[in-house]
Coordinates of C-alpha atoms and ligand atoms in Angstrom, one line a residue:
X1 CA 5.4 28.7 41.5
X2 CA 3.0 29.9 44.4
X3 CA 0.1 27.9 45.3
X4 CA -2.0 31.2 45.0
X5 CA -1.7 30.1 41.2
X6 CA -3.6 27.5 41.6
X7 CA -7.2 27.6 41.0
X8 CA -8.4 25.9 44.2
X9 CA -5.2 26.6 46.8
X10 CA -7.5 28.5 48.7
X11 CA -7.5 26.0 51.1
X12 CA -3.8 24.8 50.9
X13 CA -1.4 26.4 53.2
X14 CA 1.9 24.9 51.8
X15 CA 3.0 24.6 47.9
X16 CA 2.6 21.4 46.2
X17 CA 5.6 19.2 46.0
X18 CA 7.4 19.6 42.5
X19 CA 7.6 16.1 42.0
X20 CA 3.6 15.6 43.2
X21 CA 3.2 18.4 41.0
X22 CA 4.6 16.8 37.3
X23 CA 3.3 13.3 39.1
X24 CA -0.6 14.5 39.3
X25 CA -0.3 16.4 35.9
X26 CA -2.1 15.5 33.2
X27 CA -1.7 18.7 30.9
X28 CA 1.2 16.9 29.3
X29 CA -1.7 14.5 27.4
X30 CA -4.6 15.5 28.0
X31 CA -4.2 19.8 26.0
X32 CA -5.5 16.8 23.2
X33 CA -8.6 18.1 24.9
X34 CA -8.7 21.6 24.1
X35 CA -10.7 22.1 21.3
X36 CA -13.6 20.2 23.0
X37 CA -13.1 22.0 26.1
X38 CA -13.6 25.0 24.4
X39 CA -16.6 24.0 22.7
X40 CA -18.1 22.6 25.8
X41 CA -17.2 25.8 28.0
X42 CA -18.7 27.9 25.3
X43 CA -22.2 26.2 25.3
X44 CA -22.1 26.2 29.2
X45 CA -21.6 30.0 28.8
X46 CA -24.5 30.5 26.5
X47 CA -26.8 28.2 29.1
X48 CA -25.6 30.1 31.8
X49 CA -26.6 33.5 30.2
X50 CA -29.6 32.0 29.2
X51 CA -30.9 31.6 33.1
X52 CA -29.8 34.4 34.0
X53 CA -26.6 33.2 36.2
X54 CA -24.4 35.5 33.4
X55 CA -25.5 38.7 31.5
X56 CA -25.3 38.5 27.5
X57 CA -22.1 40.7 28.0
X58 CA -20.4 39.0 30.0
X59 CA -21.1 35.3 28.0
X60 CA -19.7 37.1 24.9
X61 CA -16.8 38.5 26.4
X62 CA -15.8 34.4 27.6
X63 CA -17.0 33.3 24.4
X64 CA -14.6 35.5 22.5
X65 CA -12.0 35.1 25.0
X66 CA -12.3 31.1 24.6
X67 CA -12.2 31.8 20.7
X68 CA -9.1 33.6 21.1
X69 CA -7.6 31.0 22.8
X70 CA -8.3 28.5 20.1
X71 CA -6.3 30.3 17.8
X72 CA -3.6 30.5 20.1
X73 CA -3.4 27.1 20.8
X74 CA -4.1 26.1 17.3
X75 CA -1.3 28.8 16.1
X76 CA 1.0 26.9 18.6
X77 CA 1.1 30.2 20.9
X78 CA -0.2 29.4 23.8
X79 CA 2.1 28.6 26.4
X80 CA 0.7 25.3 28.8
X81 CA 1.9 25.4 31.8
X82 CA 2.4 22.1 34.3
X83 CA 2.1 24.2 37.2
X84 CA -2.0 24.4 36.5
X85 CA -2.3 20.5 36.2
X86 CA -4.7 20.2 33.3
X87 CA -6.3 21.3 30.2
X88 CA -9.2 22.7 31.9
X89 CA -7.4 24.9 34.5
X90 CA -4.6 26.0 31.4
X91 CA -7.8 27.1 29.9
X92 CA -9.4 29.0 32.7
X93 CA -6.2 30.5 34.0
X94 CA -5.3 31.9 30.7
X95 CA -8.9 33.1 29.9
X96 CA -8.9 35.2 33.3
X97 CA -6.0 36.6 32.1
X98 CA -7.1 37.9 29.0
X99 CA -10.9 39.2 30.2
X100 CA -10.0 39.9 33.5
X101 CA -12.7 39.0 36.6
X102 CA -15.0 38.0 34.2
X103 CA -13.5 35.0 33.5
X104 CA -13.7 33.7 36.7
X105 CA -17.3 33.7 36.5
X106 CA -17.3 30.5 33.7
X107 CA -17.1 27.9 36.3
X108 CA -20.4 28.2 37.9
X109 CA -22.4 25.6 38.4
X110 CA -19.7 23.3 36.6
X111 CA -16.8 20.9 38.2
X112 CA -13.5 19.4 36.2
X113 CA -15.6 16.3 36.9
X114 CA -18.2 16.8 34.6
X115 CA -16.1 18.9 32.5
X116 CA -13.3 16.3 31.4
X117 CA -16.1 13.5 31.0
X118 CA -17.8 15.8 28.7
X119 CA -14.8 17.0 26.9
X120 CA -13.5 13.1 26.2
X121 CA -17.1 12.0 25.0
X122 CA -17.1 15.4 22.6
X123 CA -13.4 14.3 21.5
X124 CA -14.4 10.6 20.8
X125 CA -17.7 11.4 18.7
X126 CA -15.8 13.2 16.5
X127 CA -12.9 10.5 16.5
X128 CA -15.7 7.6 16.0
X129 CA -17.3 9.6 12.7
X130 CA -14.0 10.0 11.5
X131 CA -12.8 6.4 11.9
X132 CA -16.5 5.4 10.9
X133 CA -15.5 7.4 7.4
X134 CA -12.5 5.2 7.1
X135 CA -14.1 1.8 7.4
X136 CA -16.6 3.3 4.6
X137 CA -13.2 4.3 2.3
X138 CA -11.8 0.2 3.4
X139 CA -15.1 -1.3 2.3
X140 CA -15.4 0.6 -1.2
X141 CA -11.8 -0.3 -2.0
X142 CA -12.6 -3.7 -0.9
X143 CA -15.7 -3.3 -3.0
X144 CA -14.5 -1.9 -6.2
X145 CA -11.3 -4.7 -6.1
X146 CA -14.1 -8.0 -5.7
X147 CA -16.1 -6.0 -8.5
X148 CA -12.6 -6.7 -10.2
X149 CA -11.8 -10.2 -9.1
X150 CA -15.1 -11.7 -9.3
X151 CA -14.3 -14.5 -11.7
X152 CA -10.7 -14.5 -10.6
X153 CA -10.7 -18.1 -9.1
X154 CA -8.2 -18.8 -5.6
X155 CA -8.0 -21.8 -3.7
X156 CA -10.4 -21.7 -0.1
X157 CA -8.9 -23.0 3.0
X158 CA -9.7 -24.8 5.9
X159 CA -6.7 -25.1 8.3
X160 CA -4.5 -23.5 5.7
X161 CA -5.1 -26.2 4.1
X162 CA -7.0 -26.1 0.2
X163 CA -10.3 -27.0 0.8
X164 CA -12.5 -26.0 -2.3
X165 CA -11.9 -23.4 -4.9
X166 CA -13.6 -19.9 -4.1
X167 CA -13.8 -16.8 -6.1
X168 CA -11.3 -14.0 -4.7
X169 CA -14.0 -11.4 -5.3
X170 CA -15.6 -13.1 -3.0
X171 CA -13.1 -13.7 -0.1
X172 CA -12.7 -9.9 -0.4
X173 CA -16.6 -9.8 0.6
X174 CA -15.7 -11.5 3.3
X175 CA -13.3 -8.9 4.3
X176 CA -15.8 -6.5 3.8
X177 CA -18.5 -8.0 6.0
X178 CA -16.3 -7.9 9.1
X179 CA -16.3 -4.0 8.4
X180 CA -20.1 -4.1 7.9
X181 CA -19.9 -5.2 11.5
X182 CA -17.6 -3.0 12.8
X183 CA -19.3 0.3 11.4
X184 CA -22.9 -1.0 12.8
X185 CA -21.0 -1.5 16.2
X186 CA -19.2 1.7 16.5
X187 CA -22.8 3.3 15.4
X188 CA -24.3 1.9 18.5
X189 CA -21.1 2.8 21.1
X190 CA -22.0 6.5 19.8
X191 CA -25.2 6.5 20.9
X192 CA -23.5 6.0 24.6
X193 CA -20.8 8.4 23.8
X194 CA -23.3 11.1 22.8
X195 CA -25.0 11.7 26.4
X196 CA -24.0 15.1 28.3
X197 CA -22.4 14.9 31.8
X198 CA -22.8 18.8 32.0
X199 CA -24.6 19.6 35.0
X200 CA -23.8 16.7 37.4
X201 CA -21.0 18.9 38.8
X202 CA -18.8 17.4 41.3
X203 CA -20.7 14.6 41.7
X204 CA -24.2 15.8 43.4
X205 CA -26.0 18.4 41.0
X206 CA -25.7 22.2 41.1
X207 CA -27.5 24.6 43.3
X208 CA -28.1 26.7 39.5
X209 CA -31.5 26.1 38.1
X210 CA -28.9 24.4 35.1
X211 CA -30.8 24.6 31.7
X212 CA -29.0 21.0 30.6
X213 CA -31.0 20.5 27.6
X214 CA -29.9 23.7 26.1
X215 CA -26.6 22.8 27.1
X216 CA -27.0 19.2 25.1
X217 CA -28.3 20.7 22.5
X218 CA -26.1 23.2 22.0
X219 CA -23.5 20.8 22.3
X220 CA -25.2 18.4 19.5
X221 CA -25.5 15.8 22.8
X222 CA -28.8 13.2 22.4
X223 CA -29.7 14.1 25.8
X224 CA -28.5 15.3 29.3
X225 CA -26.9 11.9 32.0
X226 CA -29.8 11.2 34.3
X227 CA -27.8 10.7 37.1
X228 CA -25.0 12.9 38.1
X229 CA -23.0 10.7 40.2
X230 CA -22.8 7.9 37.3
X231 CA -22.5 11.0 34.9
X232 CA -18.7 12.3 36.0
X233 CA -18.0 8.6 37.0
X234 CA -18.9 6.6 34.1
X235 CA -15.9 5.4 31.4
X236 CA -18.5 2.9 29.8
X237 CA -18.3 4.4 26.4
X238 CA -14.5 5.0 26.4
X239 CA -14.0 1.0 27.4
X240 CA -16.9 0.0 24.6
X241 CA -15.2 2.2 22.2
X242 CA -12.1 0.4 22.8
X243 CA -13.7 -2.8 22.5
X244 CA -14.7 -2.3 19.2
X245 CA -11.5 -0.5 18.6
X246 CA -9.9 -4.0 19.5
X247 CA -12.5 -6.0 17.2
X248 CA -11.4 -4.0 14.0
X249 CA -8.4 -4.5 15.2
X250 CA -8.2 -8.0 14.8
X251 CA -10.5 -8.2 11.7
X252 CA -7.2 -5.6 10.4
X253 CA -4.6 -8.2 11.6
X254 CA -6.3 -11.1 10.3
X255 CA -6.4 -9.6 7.0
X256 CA -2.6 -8.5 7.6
X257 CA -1.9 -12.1 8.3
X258 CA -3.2 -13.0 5.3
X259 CA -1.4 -10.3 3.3
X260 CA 1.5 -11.4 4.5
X261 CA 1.1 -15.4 3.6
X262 CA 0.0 -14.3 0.2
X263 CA 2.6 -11.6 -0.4
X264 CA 5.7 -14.5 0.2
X265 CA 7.3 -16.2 -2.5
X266 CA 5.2 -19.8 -1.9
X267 CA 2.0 -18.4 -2.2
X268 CA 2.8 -15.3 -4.7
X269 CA -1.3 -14.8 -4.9
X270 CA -1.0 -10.3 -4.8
X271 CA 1.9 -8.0 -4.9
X272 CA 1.7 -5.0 -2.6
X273 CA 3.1 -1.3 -4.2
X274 CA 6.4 -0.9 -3.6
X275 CA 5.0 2.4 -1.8
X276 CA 3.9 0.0 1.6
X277 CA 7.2 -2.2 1.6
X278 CA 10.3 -1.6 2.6
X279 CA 13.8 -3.5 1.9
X280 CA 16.0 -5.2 3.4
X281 CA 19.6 -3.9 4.6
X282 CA 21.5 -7.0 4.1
X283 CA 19.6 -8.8 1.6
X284 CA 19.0 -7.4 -1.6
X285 CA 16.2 -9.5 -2.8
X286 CA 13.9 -8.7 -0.4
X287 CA 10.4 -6.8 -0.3
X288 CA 9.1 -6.8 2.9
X289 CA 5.3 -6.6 4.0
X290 CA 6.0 -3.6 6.4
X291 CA 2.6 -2.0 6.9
X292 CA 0.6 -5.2 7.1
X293 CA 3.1 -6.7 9.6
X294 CA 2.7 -3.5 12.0
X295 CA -1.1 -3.9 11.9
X296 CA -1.2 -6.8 12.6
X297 CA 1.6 -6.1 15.7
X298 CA -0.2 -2.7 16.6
X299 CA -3.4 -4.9 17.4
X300 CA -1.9 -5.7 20.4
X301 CA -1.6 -2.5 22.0
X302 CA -5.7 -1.9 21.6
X303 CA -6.1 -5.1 23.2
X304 CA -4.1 -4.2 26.2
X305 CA -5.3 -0.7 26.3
X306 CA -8.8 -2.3 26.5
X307 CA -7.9 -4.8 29.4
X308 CA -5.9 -1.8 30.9
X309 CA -9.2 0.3 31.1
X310 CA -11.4 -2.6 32.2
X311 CA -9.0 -2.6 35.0
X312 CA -8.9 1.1 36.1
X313 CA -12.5 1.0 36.0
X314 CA -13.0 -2.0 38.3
X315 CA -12.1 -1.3 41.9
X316 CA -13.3 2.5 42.0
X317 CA -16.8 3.4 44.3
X318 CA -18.5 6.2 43.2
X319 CA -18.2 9.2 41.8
X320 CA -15.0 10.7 40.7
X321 CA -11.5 9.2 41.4
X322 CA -8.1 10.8 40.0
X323 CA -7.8 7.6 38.5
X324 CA -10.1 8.8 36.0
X325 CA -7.2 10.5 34.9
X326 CA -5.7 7.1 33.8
X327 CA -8.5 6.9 30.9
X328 CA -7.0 9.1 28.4
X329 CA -3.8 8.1 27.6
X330 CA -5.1 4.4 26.4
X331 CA -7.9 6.1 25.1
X332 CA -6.3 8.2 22.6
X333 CA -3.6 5.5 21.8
X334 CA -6.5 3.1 20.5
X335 CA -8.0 5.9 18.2
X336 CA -4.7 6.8 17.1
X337 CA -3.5 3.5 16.5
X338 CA -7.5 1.9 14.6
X339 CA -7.6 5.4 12.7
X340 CA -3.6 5.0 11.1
X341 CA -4.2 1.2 10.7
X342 CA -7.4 1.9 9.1
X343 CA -6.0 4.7 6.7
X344 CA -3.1 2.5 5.9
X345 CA -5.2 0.2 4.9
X346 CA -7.3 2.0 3.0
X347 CA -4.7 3.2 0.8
X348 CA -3.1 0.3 0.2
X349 CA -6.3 -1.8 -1.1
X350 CA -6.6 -0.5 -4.1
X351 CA -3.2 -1.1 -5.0
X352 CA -3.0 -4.4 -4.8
X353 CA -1.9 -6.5 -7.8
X354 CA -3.8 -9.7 -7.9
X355 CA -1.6 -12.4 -9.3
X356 CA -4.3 -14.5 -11.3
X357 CA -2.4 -17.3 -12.4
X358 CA -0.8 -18.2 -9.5
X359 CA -4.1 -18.1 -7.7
X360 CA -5.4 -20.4 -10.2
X361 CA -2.4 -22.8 -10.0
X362 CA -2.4 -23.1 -6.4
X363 CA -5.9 -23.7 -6.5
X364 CA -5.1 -27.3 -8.8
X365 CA -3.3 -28.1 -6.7
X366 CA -5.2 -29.3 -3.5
X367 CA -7.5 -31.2 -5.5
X368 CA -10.5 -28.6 -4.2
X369 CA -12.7 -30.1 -6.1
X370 CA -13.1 -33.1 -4.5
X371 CA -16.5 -32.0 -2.7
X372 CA -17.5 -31.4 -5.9
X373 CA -17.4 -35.1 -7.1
X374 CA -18.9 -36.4 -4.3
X375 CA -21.9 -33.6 -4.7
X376 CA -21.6 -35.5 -8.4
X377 CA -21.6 -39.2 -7.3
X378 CA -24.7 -38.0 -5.0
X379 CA -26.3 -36.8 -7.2
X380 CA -26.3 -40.2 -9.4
X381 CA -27.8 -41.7 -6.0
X382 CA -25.0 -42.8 -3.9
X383 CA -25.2 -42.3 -0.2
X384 CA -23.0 -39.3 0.8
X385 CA -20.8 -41.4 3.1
X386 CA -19.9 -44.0 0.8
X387 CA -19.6 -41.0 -2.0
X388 CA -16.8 -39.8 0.2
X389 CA -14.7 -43.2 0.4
X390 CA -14.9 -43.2 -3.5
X391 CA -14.0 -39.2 -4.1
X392 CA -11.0 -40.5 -0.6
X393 CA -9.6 -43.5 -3.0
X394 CA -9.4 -40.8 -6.1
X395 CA -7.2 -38.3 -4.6
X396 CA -5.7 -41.2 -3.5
X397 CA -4.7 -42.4 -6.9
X398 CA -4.4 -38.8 -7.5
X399 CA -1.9 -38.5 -5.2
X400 CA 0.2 -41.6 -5.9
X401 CA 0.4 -40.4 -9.4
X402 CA 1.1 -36.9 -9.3
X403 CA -2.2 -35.7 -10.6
X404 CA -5.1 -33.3 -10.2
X405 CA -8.6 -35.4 -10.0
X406 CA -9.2 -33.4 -13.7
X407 CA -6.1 -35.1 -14.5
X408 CA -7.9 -38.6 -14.0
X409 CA -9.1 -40.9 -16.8
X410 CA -12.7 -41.7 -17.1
X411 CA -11.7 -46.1 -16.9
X412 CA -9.3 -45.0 -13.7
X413 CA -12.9 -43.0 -12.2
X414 CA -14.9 -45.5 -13.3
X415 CA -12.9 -48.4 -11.6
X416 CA -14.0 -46.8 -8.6
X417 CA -17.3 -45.9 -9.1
X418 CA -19.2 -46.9 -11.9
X419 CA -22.1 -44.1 -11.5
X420 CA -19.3 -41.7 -13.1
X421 CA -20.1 -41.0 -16.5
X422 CA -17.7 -38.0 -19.1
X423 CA -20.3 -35.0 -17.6
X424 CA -18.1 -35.7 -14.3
X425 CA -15.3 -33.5 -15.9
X426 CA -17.5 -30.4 -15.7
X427 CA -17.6 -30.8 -12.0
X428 CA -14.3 -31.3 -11.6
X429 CA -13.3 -27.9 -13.2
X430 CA -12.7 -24.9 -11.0
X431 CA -14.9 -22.5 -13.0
X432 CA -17.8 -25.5 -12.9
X433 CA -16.8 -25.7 -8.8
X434 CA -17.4 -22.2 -8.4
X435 CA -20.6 -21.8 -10.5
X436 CA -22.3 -25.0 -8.7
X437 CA -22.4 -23.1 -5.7
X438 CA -24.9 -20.2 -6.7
X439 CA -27.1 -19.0 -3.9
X440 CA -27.2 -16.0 -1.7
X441 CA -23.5 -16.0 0.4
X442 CA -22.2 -18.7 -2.4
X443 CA -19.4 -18.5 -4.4
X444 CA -20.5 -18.4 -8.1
X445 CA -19.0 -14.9 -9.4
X446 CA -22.8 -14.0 -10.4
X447 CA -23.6 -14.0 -6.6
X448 CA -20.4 -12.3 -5.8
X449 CA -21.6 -9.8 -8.2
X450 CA -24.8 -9.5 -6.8
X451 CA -23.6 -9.2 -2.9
X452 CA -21.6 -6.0 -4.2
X453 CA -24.5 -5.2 -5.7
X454 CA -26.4 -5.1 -2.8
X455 CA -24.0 -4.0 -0.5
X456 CA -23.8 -0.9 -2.8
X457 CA -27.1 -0.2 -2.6
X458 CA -27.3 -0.7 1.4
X459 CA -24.9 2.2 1.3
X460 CA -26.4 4.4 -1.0
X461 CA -30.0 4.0 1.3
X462 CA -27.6 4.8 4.6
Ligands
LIG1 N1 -7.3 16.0 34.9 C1 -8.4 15.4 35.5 C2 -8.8 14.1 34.8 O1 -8.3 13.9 33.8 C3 -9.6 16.4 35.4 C4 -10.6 16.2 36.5 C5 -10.0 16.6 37.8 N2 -10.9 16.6 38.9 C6 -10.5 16.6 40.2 N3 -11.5 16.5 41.0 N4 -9.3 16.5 40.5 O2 -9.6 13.3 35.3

């Protein structure tokens, strides 16, 4: 192709390298942008008509051009060429073709600059409510399942090791806090997303008396950028987003992790739907945790794409830099990648099988309620510490023997303490464990019920 294609080879003499060409191209990635473009070219249209810069013909002519174009490209028509570099020129080029002169006339007062940085923060609010929706789906599955599993009793750990016996409604709370956290923080990151580059231009401001609050609000933006050299140089919000991209992330893969310990043979505590495992080729007995194993491997790639755009951002002066350019593909891997982790997720949640009774067994087996008779033996007025050394010598004997501390008699208790009297049984039950510790955040299934009650309520006032 000639350079006299290109929207700015006005001041080129010779045609661009084919290989420079498909090397500075970023049509191949970033026609993701379209729709937004679209949507942002339209509103600039309407502003521009609006001071006068365009008459009301000619902005309904583009507008209607650009809607044409939509459907083309949504009908899969529209035919993107390399040659024109990028989304935005694709656009233009095509538009001019359809309306004629006319078209050229849509780029006043406007640069690629502020254009791409407007159309990725249009494409990323729209990404952030959607993934925002899916942590809201994850947390009432998560929700409705503790409602279910409140008095289902599992062992707790501390260093994978039982600690002291919890309610599973309960660790699936915890589960859902972590989302709380994550909604709240992607909530704030749009705030940052939603301000409008429109305006800044190239970098300096436009010689057009620009009306940029009708452009923002056209555009549903909170408010124009202030400064127009940080406006078309600023990835802030794409680097945030990915940060708390990476945070669900991890929350995902720890709760993959733990899917994964639970779903083997040793622990046995849930069963996953056949639906979100797959066999094995060789060995016909197995049912592997497939979609937990690749969240919890996909986390990786939103961590690097986060470190990747830290590092793009770090060395570049002001304003724009063609690195910029660099910001999309990790961009729209992380949203890809949260939002498919997040559905799979939320899909597969409700269709877990809880397996009660191995929960329950595992959790007699680490002699969890060991906390619980020293709380006992404190209670009678013995010194925490030294309540400790007795509860020690019982697991002890517990151990040594094969049995539970329930499993104990009263004279083999006794013969280490005498402060224990027969009430210390109903300590040493799991169900009497898991009552004992009824306050707010606590374990006792009422308070489990009453954090989902709550947290059903927070929603319902959102
Ligand atoms: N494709 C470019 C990007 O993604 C659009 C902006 C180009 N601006 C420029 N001055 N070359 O950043």
């Amino acid at each position: 192709m000639s350079t006299d294609s290109k929207p700015w080879a006005g001041r080129f003499t010779e045609a661009t390298d084919a290989f420079v060409e498909a090397f500075t191209a970023s049509v191949s990635f970033d026609k993701r942008l379209a729709r937004h473009d679209i949507e942002g070219s339209k509103a600039h249209a309407r502003m521009l008509a609006a001071i006068g810069v365009l008459t009301d013909d000619e902005c309904s002519l583009i507008s209607q051009g650009l809607d044409a174009i939509a459907a083309e490209i949504e009908r899969g028509a529209f035919e993107w060429s390399v040659q024109l570099e990028d989304v935005h020129m694709n656009i233009e080029a095509r538009l001019t073709q359809r309306i004629g002169e006319v078209g050229k006339k849509l780029h006043t007062g406007r640069s690629r600059n502020d254009q791409v940085a407007t159309d990725i923060r249009l494409y990323l609010r729209d990404e952030v409510d959607t993934i925002g929706h899916l942590i809201r789906r994850l947390q009432d599955a998560l929700l409705d399942l503790a409602e279910a599993e409140a008095d289902t009793i599992m062992p707790g750990f501390t260093h994978l090791q039982v600690a002291q016996p919890v309610s599973f409604g309960h660790h699936l709370l915890a589960w859902f806090e972590m989302l709380e956290r994550d909604h709240e923080r992607l909530g704030d990151c749009r705030k940052r997303i939603n301000v409008m580059p429109l305006g800044a231009a190239a970098l300096a401001g436009t010689t057009f008396p620009l009306d940029r609050a009708l452009t923002a609000r056209l555009l549903g933006f909170d408010r124009p950028a202030a400064n127009s050299l940080d406006a078309v140089s600023d990835r802030d919000f794409a680097i945030e987003f990915t940060a708390c991209a990476s945070l669900i992330m991890m929350h995902l893969s720890r709760f993959a992790e733990e899917l994964i310990l639970w779903t083997s043979a040793q622990f046995g505590f849930v069963d996953l739907p056949d639906a979100f495992c797959t066999g094995s080729s060789i060995m016909p007995q197995k049912k592997n945790p497939d979609v937990p194993e690749l969240v919890r491997g996909k986390s990786g790639r939103v961590f690097g794409h986060l470190v990747g755009l830290l590092t793009l951002m770090k060395g570049q002066p002001l304003a724009y830099n063609k690195d910029n350019q660099e910001d999309k593909e990790p961009l729209f891997d992380a949203v890809d990648t949260v939002r498919d982790c997040l559905r799979a997720f939320a899909d597969m949640v409700p269709n877990l099988q809880p397996r009660r009774e191995a929960m329950r067994r595992a959790a007699l087996q680490g002699y969890a309620t060991a906390t619980d008779l020293a709380d006992y033996l404190v209670r009678k007025g013995m010194p925490f510490r030294d309540a400790h050394e007795v509860v020690g010598k019982a697991v002890r004997l517990g151990v040594d023997t094969g049995r539970d501390l329930s499993e104990l008699s009263l004279e083999e208790l006794r013969r280490l303490s005498p402060d224990i009297e027969a009430d210390v049984f109903a300590v040493l039950t799991l169900e009497g464990s898991l009552e004992a510790r009824n306050h707010l955040g606590g374990t006792a299934p009422g308070q489990v019920r009453r954090a989902i009650a709550a947290a059903r309520a927070r929603r319902q006032q959102a």
